[in-house]
Amino acid sequence: MSKKQDKKHQQQAAEPSLDFSKALIYTPAPESSAHIRLKKQYDLFINGTWVKPSKGGYFETINPSTEQVLAKVAEGTQEDVDKAVKAARAAYENVWSKMPARERAKYIYRIARLIQERAREFAVIESMDGGKPIRESRDIDIPLAANHFFYYAGWADKLEYAFPGKNPESIGVAGQIIPWNFPLLMAAWKIAPALAAGNTVVLKPAESTPLTALKLAEIIEESGLPAGVVNIVTGAGATGAAIVNHPDIDKIAFTGSTDVGKLIQKAIAGTGKKLTLELGGKAANIIFEDAALDQAVEGIVNGIFFNQGHVCCAGSRLFVQEGVADKVIRKLKDRMASLIVGDPMDKNTDIGAINSPEQLKKINEYLKIGVNEGGEVFQPNCSIPSKGYFCKPTLFLNTSQSHRVVQEEIFGPVLAVQTFRTVEEVIEKANNTPYGLSAGVWTDKGSKIFNMTTKLKAGVVWANTYNKFDPSSPFGGFRESGFGREGGLHGLLPYLNLR
Ligand code: NAI
Ligand code: MG
């Protein structure tokens, strides 16, 4: 070693850095978007063709990490929704409900294969339009969407075995309204079981993330699916309301905010329309003293910072048993310091862009509320891009049950932490919200897991893991988180009448 090098070495040794954000500097590894072909303007996909919106309106969808406009998208009106419902009804009566189920299955299977073939393109567009890290769109959203189509293709000609002793019948036209947090995956959750059960569909994607649903329409065209079986009508709340209120729709499936869910429930009361609602959540992640702590911390981080916390089942409340609280919080802070916030297209990125300026504003308001309530804030010393909508991962320590950051859905990378002593105490605290979508339990004891899963009021309880999804496994909530299940056999039920 030269003298100069030796001096440098000694200096480094004398200044050990505990700042993980400085220690972990990765070379950028951006996924290319050069292969992406987006049209300047997208029309509505009705009756197997692309039609202009009746009033000629278009809105822009942006890339939330760059604030650049990606495309203009048609604003569907009541008239357009009516056209789509008529097409869906005709396709239901004349073609789809009469087709042998094994033929229906072939189309659904083909859609799954086509998504797989174009998986890379879909992943890149999902990250561009919605801001989620490419690693997630590539490894979670797109493969799971294809898997849902594969899974339900398998059920199409086996419905009588799915519900033994019953005579399952399709119900007609389904109106489906989906949010922006998992755009293609939510489309798959809704379209695949509807088609397998023999229904036709009018689907409205969210206004900030319509592009992968429109790309799915291209796949549907390519698959040769009979015209009118799936119609994609873009637009905002008014377009969604036109679907909800259309008299010739037999079933509404909605995923989104609890407020809009309540409006929909009121709007269709007394109409005989079937309804499933998948709404908000405020999930408790509970760490017991006997848990594998490093594994638990990784699960907590995944549960709330994954997809920027834009997850209805995000583990947004952490309960740590007192004996390990200090240790867990230290490990959590260390892990948070190593998270990379930034370009969604970079394969190293852990936390991408917040989906829209409105959502960022909402999250920032909650950060202020949390401070005013007396919560102690921790944010790692990481940098965030100056352009685009970004939020650092945030902890609120010393919170209590009455704090709004503990009670209300923030839908951002914000975790409220509390401690507990006994099992009874944590069950009571965990159940003390208006929601009941999901929960997580971290412990070494199987008996404790069983005890907790029976007492926690949540549709899904993960044990020693979090945010795990599979097409064969049902998902859905209690109370203000909604009702009805998606995925698995349960997910077929809302699309069938059992006689
Ligand atoms: P939202 O509930 O307004 O949007 C979800 C979908 O419903 C979109 O396609 C939207 O166009 C449509 N919609 C809006 N108003 C409608 C109406 N009156 N009738 C029919 N459809 C309508 O949610 P938003 O405003 O985007 O987000 C607000 C909050 O909702 C978030 O901060 C988050 O807390 C929660 N949320 C929960 C989701 C979940 O997965 N459970 C997903 C998205 C948002
Ligand atoms: Mg967008």
XYZ file of C-alpha atoms and ligand atoms in Angstrom:
544
model
C 0.000 0.000 0.000
C 1.420 3.427 -0.936
C 1.701 6.117 1.764
C -1.139 8.055 0.153
C -3.398 4.999 0.056
C -2.438 4.132 3.599
C -3.438 7.590 4.797
C -6.769 7.323 3.014
C -7.322 3.871 4.515
C -6.599 5.153 8.024
C -8.991 8.036 7.538
C -11.760 5.686 6.455
C -11.089 3.369 9.353
C -11.246 6.278 11.757
C -14.634 7.422 10.444
C -16.850 4.368 10.465
C -20.178 5.211 8.918
C -23.336 3.897 10.501
C -25.423 5.742 7.965
C -26.729 2.946 5.751
C -27.982 5.380 3.136
C -24.394 6.474 2.511
C -22.951 2.974 2.655
C -25.347 1.593 0.075
C -24.814 3.404 -3.161
C -25.863 1.395 -6.153
C -25.097 2.155 -9.755
C -28.366 3.073 -11.461
C -29.979 0.069 -13.165
C -32.908 1.519 -15.083
C -35.244 -0.715 -17.042
C -35.471 0.516 -20.614
C -38.704 1.975 -21.880
C -37.423 2.233 -25.459
C -39.601 -0.687 -26.548
C -42.829 0.844 -25.270
C -45.297 1.982 -27.890
C -48.018 4.226 -26.540
C -50.567 5.965 -28.709
C -50.946 9.718 -28.220
C -54.635 9.216 -27.619
C -56.769 6.256 -26.504
C -60.443 5.789 -27.307
C -62.995 3.596 -25.577
C -63.010 -0.149 -26.190
C -66.647 -0.992 -26.844
C -68.089 -3.975 -28.703
C -64.656 -5.134 -29.841
C -63.628 -1.843 -31.465
C -62.204 1.520 -30.496
C -64.819 4.271 -30.402
C -64.534 7.996 -29.777
C -66.166 9.339 -26.603
C -69.634 10.740 -27.344
C -68.828 14.230 -26.051
C -65.313 14.198 -27.489
C -63.583 14.695 -24.128
C -60.126 13.377 -23.274
C -58.034 13.619 -20.112
C -54.311 13.206 -19.568
C -52.577 10.457 -17.680
C -49.156 11.363 -16.356
C -46.059 9.587 -15.166
C -46.011 10.571 -11.473
C -42.243 10.186 -11.222
C -41.536 12.696 -13.999
C -44.831 14.644 -14.163
C -44.772 14.071 -17.940
C -47.959 13.376 -19.887
C -47.971 9.815 -21.235
C -51.180 9.838 -23.264
C -54.640 11.301 -23.592
C -57.476 9.007 -22.650
C -61.175 9.172 -23.543
C -63.630 10.499 -20.969
C -66.555 8.078 -21.167
C -69.990 9.614 -20.677
C -73.317 8.136 -19.631
C -74.071 7.647 -23.327
C -70.813 5.718 -23.802
C -71.523 3.578 -20.744
C -74.954 2.834 -22.201
C -73.351 1.780 -25.483
C -70.955 -0.496 -23.606
C -73.726 -2.065 -21.498
C -75.818 -2.697 -24.642
C -72.828 -4.384 -26.283
C -72.195 -6.458 -23.151
C -75.858 -7.471 -22.947
C -76.004 -8.513 -26.609
C -72.754 -10.461 -26.280
C -74.120 -12.155 -23.147
C -77.468 -13.141 -24.674
C -76.261 -14.111 -28.121
C -72.784 -15.513 -27.704
C -71.071 -15.846 -24.342
C -73.791 -17.477 -22.239
C -74.499 -19.957 -25.043
C -70.908 -20.927 -25.666
C -69.778 -24.274 -24.189
C -67.787 -23.553 -21.048
C -64.686 -25.329 -22.347
C -64.643 -22.864 -25.290
C -64.941 -19.916 -22.909
C -61.978 -21.334 -21.011
C -59.816 -21.284 -24.138
C -60.260 -17.528 -24.551
C -59.452 -16.837 -20.897
C -56.401 -19.064 -21.165
C -55.319 -17.233 -24.305
C -55.560 -13.877 -22.519
C -53.325 -15.270 -19.750
C -50.747 -16.446 -22.290
C -50.753 -13.125 -24.109
C -50.171 -11.222 -20.848
C -47.219 -13.531 -20.151
C -45.806 -12.969 -23.602
C -46.012 -9.209 -23.197
C -45.148 -9.195 -19.483
C -42.146 -6.901 -19.812
C -44.087 -4.302 -21.760
C -46.933 -4.414 -19.227
C -44.545 -4.099 -16.271
C -42.843 -1.041 -17.738
C -46.138 0.680 -18.582
C -47.512 -0.086 -15.116
C -44.505 1.593 -13.509
C -44.620 4.555 -15.897
C -48.313 5.241 -15.440
C -48.630 4.517 -11.711
C -45.181 5.124 -10.197
C -44.619 1.715 -8.625
C -41.104 0.228 -8.659
C -40.409 -1.890 -11.722
C -39.343 -4.750 -9.448
C -42.894 -4.923 -8.142
C -44.721 -4.571 -11.443
C -42.369 -7.151 -12.944
C -42.401 -9.682 -10.083
C -45.832 -9.182 -8.542
C -48.475 -7.275 -10.511
C -48.041 -8.713 -13.983
C -47.306 -12.391 -13.155
C -50.187 -12.435 -10.656
C -52.537 -10.904 -13.231
C -51.640 -13.623 -15.741
C -52.043 -16.256 -13.006
C -55.555 -15.068 -12.215
C -56.579 -15.579 -15.823
C -54.915 -19.034 -15.849
C -56.587 -20.003 -12.588
C -60.112 -18.970 -13.581
C -59.720 -20.427 -17.081
C -59.398 -23.730 -15.241
C -62.710 -23.299 -13.425
C -64.824 -22.280 -16.442
C -65.884 -25.826 -17.359
C -65.866 -27.185 -13.793
C -68.356 -24.892 -12.108
C -70.682 -27.734 -11.153
C -67.785 -29.410 -9.309
C -66.904 -26.133 -7.611
C -70.317 -26.048 -5.948
C -71.438 -29.684 -5.593
C -75.184 -30.280 -5.511
C -75.881 -26.812 -6.921
C -76.627 -25.601 -10.363
C -74.400 -22.576 -10.968
C -75.723 -20.064 -13.494
C -74.163 -16.886 -14.829
C -75.823 -13.638 -13.859
C -75.447 -11.369 -16.928
C -73.580 -8.090 -17.250
C -71.038 -7.082 -14.602
C -69.989 -3.454 -14.065
C -66.513 -3.267 -12.565
C -64.746 -0.220 -11.170
C -61.126 -0.447 -10.117
C -58.508 1.739 -8.381
C -55.004 2.899 -9.243
C -52.861 0.938 -6.821
C -52.741 -2.375 -8.767
C -54.198 -1.377 -12.136
C -53.734 -4.521 -14.237
C -53.997 -6.904 -11.303
C -57.340 -5.428 -10.212
C -58.604 -5.713 -13.793
C -57.592 -9.397 -13.768
C -59.198 -10.025 -10.349
C -62.443 -8.684 -11.724
C -62.538 -9.801 -15.369
C -61.202 -13.369 -15.023
C -63.839 -14.786 -12.611
C -66.642 -12.865 -14.372
C -65.777 -14.439 -17.726
C -65.188 -17.910 -16.287
C -68.650 -17.796 -14.746
C -70.155 -16.860 -18.126
C -70.820 -13.151 -17.658
C -69.867 -10.184 -19.793
C -68.135 -7.073 -18.502
C -67.967 -3.287 -18.559
C -64.810 -2.238 -16.725
C -63.642 1.219 -15.740
C -59.989 1.667 -14.772
C -58.876 4.513 -12.493
C -58.270 7.869 -14.141
C -54.615 8.099 -13.070
C -53.680 4.603 -14.311
C -55.753 3.594 -17.342
C -52.952 2.464 -19.649
C -52.490 -1.205 -18.767
C -56.266 -1.779 -18.940
C -56.182 -0.255 -22.434
C -53.243 -2.493 -23.329
C -55.294 -5.392 -21.982
C -58.027 -4.344 -24.425
C -55.445 -4.783 -27.204
C -54.766 -8.296 -25.936
C -58.464 -9.004 -25.761
C -58.769 -7.918 -29.406
C -55.841 -10.143 -30.319
C -57.297 -13.101 -28.434
C -60.369 -13.089 -30.691
C -62.713 -12.833 -27.691
C -66.191 -12.228 -29.162
C -67.060 -8.530 -29.502
C -68.793 -7.009 -26.479
C -67.735 -9.658 -23.943
C -65.269 -7.215 -22.351
C -65.705 -3.463 -22.754
C -63.258 -0.953 -21.264
C -64.670 2.506 -20.608
C -62.205 5.062 -19.246
C -63.143 8.148 -17.243
C -63.318 9.437 -13.675
C -65.966 9.302 -10.926
C -68.881 10.355 -13.128
C -68.152 7.524 -15.567
C -68.018 5.106 -12.620
C -71.327 6.437 -11.311
C -72.902 5.944 -14.764
C -71.917 2.266 -14.564
C -73.254 1.923 -11.018
C -76.573 3.527 -11.951
C -77.132 1.800 -15.277
C -80.391 -0.150 -15.039
C -79.253 -3.061 -17.211
C -76.256 -4.060 -15.101
C -76.712 -7.147 -12.896
C -73.668 -6.900 -10.679
C -71.285 -4.219 -9.472
C -67.781 -5.030 -8.272
C -65.883 -2.096 -6.787
C -62.449 -1.655 -5.258
C -61.534 1.777 -3.943
C -62.214 4.212 -1.126
C -64.684 3.504 1.652
C -66.467 6.794 0.899
C -67.210 5.850 -2.703
C -68.083 2.302 -1.599
C -70.751 3.721 0.701
C -72.130 5.914 -2.106
C -72.369 2.870 -4.368
C -74.128 0.820 -1.707
C -76.722 3.558 -1.309
C -77.117 4.026 -5.057
C -77.943 0.404 -5.773
C -80.029 -0.313 -2.655
C -83.320 -1.870 -3.732
C -82.290 -2.406 -7.356
C -81.570 -6.138 -7.047
C -78.042 -5.652 -8.371
C -75.459 -7.887 -6.750
C -72.571 -6.077 -5.086
C -69.061 -6.727 -3.842
C -66.980 -3.988 -2.243
C -63.293 -4.090 -1.451
C -62.525 -0.905 0.436
C -59.961 0.536 2.793
C -57.982 -0.936 5.630
C -55.790 -0.160 8.626
C -54.079 -3.457 9.171
C -52.297 -4.380 12.392
C -48.950 -6.110 12.177
C -48.223 -7.690 15.557
C -44.754 -8.729 16.733
C -44.502 -10.976 19.796
C -41.357 -11.304 21.884
C -40.774 -14.848 20.651
C -40.788 -13.869 16.963
C -37.807 -14.145 14.625
C -37.164 -10.428 14.817
C -35.115 -9.846 11.673
C -37.666 -11.746 9.616
C -40.460 -9.788 11.282
C -38.802 -6.427 10.593
C -38.380 -7.375 6.943
C -42.067 -8.314 6.829
C -43.127 -5.046 8.467
C -41.049 -3.059 5.950
C -42.532 -5.046 3.087
C -46.025 -4.665 4.544
C -46.107 -0.876 4.669
C -43.443 0.500 2.334
C -44.131 -1.941 -0.507
C -45.898 -0.062 -3.325
C -45.495 3.241 -1.412
C -48.126 2.050 1.073
C -50.726 2.243 -1.717
C -52.111 -1.077 -0.582
C -55.527 -1.577 0.992
C -54.078 -4.363 3.146
C -50.892 -2.418 4.012
C -49.682 -3.178 7.541
C -49.995 0.462 8.569
C -50.194 -0.149 12.339
C -47.355 -1.900 14.132
C -47.841 -3.438 17.577
C -44.615 -4.602 19.269
C -44.537 -6.495 22.540
C -42.781 -4.355 25.145
C -39.822 -6.650 25.865
C -38.525 -6.359 22.297
C -39.846 -2.900 21.400
C -36.532 -1.034 21.592
C -34.713 -3.705 19.640
C -37.381 -3.913 16.925
C -37.584 -0.153 16.522
C -33.817 0.098 16.209
C -33.745 -2.648 13.593
C -36.664 -1.030 11.785
C -34.917 2.356 11.649
C -31.715 0.729 10.379
C -33.623 -1.131 7.671
C -35.528 1.998 6.663
C -32.251 3.851 6.263
C -31.259 1.383 3.562
C -34.454 1.774 1.514
C -34.032 3.481 -1.829
C -36.679 6.029 -2.735
C -36.687 7.206 -6.317
C -36.984 6.328 -9.972
C -39.610 3.585 -10.312
C -37.843 2.302 -13.426
C -34.644 1.566 -11.499
C -34.401 -2.079 -10.451
C -32.803 -1.052 -7.135
C -35.695 1.176 -6.126
C -37.708 0.069 -3.110
C -40.168 2.958 -2.903
C -41.320 4.567 -6.141
C -43.491 7.600 -6.821
C -46.713 8.450 -5.028
C -49.463 7.871 -7.553
C -50.800 11.411 -7.900
C -50.311 14.929 -6.516
C -53.667 14.567 -4.718
C -52.496 11.429 -2.938
C -49.171 13.060 -1.972
C -51.086 16.031 -0.571
C -53.260 13.664 1.485
C -50.201 11.860 2.871
C -48.432 15.130 3.711
C -51.533 16.320 5.547
C -51.449 13.163 7.654
C -47.754 13.732 8.402
C -48.709 17.128 9.856
C -51.668 15.667 11.735
C -49.418 12.977 13.244
C -46.916 15.574 14.488
C -49.668 17.787 15.921
C -51.083 14.778 17.759
C -47.762 14.337 19.497
C -46.336 11.422 17.541
C -42.543 11.224 17.315
C -41.526 11.147 13.662
C -38.671 9.193 12.178
C -37.645 9.482 8.538
C -34.341 8.142 7.220
C -31.826 10.573 5.884
C -32.383 9.534 2.272
C -32.613 11.769 -0.749
C -35.717 12.005 -2.887
C -35.924 13.267 -6.472
C -36.798 16.945 -6.873
C -39.246 16.295 -9.695
C -42.216 13.983 -9.365
C -44.261 12.966 -6.302
C -42.236 11.230 -3.621
C -42.503 10.581 0.088
C -39.881 9.256 2.490
C -40.764 6.171 4.499
C -42.041 7.437 7.838
C -42.494 6.055 11.345
C -44.748 7.572 13.976
C -43.571 6.420 17.398
C -45.374 6.888 20.719
C -48.794 6.858 19.140
C -51.976 5.772 20.858
C -55.345 4.395 19.843
C -57.003 7.818 19.647
C -54.507 9.262 17.159
C -55.852 9.822 13.676
C -52.700 8.365 12.140
C -53.610 5.161 14.001
C -57.302 5.165 13.079
C -57.485 6.479 9.503
C -56.267 5.059 6.220
C -53.347 7.151 4.931
C -52.491 5.027 1.887
C -48.869 6.067 1.959
C -45.516 4.835 3.365
C -46.404 5.799 6.938
C -46.293 3.372 9.863
C -47.825 4.103 13.290
C -46.117 2.195 16.113
C -47.537 1.147 19.486
C -46.400 -1.308 22.143
C -48.395 -3.912 24.082
C -47.968 -6.323 26.990
C -50.570 -9.079 26.711
C -52.351 -11.037 24.009
C -55.760 -9.748 25.152
C -54.559 -6.149 25.028
C -53.201 -6.405 21.499
C -56.306 -8.163 20.170
C -58.481 -5.416 21.547
C -56.259 -2.685 20.123
C -55.863 -4.387 16.749
C -59.631 -4.782 16.364
C -60.323 -1.216 17.410
C -60.743 0.360 13.953
C -63.710 0.690 11.600
C -61.885 -1.598 9.163
C -61.173 -5.323 8.992
C -59.284 -6.274 5.867
C -56.034 -7.872 6.948
C -53.560 -8.413 9.772
C -50.170 -9.969 10.415
C -48.882 -12.014 13.348
C -45.207 -12.679 14.049
C -44.465 -15.378 16.626
C -42.626 -18.641 17.057
C -45.695 -20.391 18.520
C -48.265 -22.074 16.303
C -50.834 -22.042 19.107
C -50.513 -18.267 19.399
C -51.071 -17.943 15.658
C -54.294 -19.983 15.826
C -55.521 -18.040 18.820
C -54.858 -14.724 17.080
C -56.347 -15.698 13.725
C -59.635 -16.650 15.355
C -59.856 -13.428 17.331
C -58.589 -10.815 14.897
C -61.431 -9.303 12.899
C -59.782 -9.326 9.506
C -60.532 -11.082 6.242
C -56.927 -12.196 5.836
C -54.416 -12.888 8.593
C -50.853 -13.619 7.527
C -48.563 -15.412 9.964
C -44.794 -14.875 9.838
C -45.174 -13.360 6.379
C -47.107 -10.490 4.828
C -48.747 -9.415 1.553
C -48.706 -12.870 0.031
C -51.222 -13.443 -2.745
C -52.281 -16.400 -4.785
C -55.159 -16.732 -7.258
C -56.509 -19.749 -5.398
C -56.765 -17.922 -2.099
C -59.743 -15.646 -1.342
C -59.235 -12.021 -0.301
C -61.694 -9.514 1.160
C -62.807 -7.746 4.313
C -65.174 -7.165 7.194
C -66.978 -4.035 8.369
C -65.921 -0.840 6.552
C -63.396 -2.790 4.499
C -66.286 -4.138 2.446
C -67.773 -7.524 1.723
C -67.486 -10.337 -0.775
C -64.330 -12.184 -1.676
C -62.053 -12.131 -4.695
C -59.764 -15.010 -5.627
C -60.312 -18.722 -5.239
C -63.679 -20.433 -5.362
C -65.093 -17.659 -3.198
C -64.266 -15.229 -5.999
C -66.544 -17.086 -8.405
C -69.571 -16.873 -6.143
C -70.416 -13.180 -6.690
C -70.612 -13.909 -10.431
C -73.012 -16.840 -10.150
C -76.526 -17.655 -9.070
C -76.583 -21.021 -7.336
C -79.856 -22.880 -7.857
P -61.808 6.400 -5.313
O -62.608 5.462 -4.494
O -62.386 7.734 -5.636
O -61.419 5.705 -6.706
C -61.526 4.343 -7.018
C -62.281 4.163 -8.333
O -63.627 4.595 -8.164
C -61.730 4.975 -9.501
O -61.849 4.218 -10.681
C -62.680 6.171 -9.545
O -62.761 6.777 -10.811
C -63.989 5.529 -9.176
N -65.007 6.427 -8.626
C -64.842 7.615 -7.992
N -66.021 8.123 -7.618
C -66.974 7.248 -8.013
C -68.395 7.205 -7.909
N -69.065 8.177 -7.294
N -69.053 6.156 -8.419
C -68.385 5.157 -9.012
N -67.050 5.138 -9.166
C -66.336 6.169 -8.660
O -60.415 6.578 -4.592
P -59.363 7.799 -4.761
O -60.040 9.108 -4.663
O -58.574 7.537 -5.968
O -58.460 7.575 -3.468
C -58.900 8.112 -2.217
C -58.545 7.207 -1.081
O -59.219 5.966 -1.219
C -57.079 6.806 -1.017
O -56.324 7.780 -0.381
C -57.167 5.528 -0.241
O -57.240 5.797 1.135
C -58.467 4.908 -0.694
N -58.261 3.897 -1.754
C -58.390 2.570 -1.431
C -58.145 1.603 -2.390
C -58.243 0.150 -2.082
O -57.562 -0.646 -2.729
N -59.078 -0.266 -1.160
C -57.716 1.948 -3.734
C -57.677 3.363 -4.010
C -57.924 4.280 -3.023
Mg -50.803 7.967 -14.747
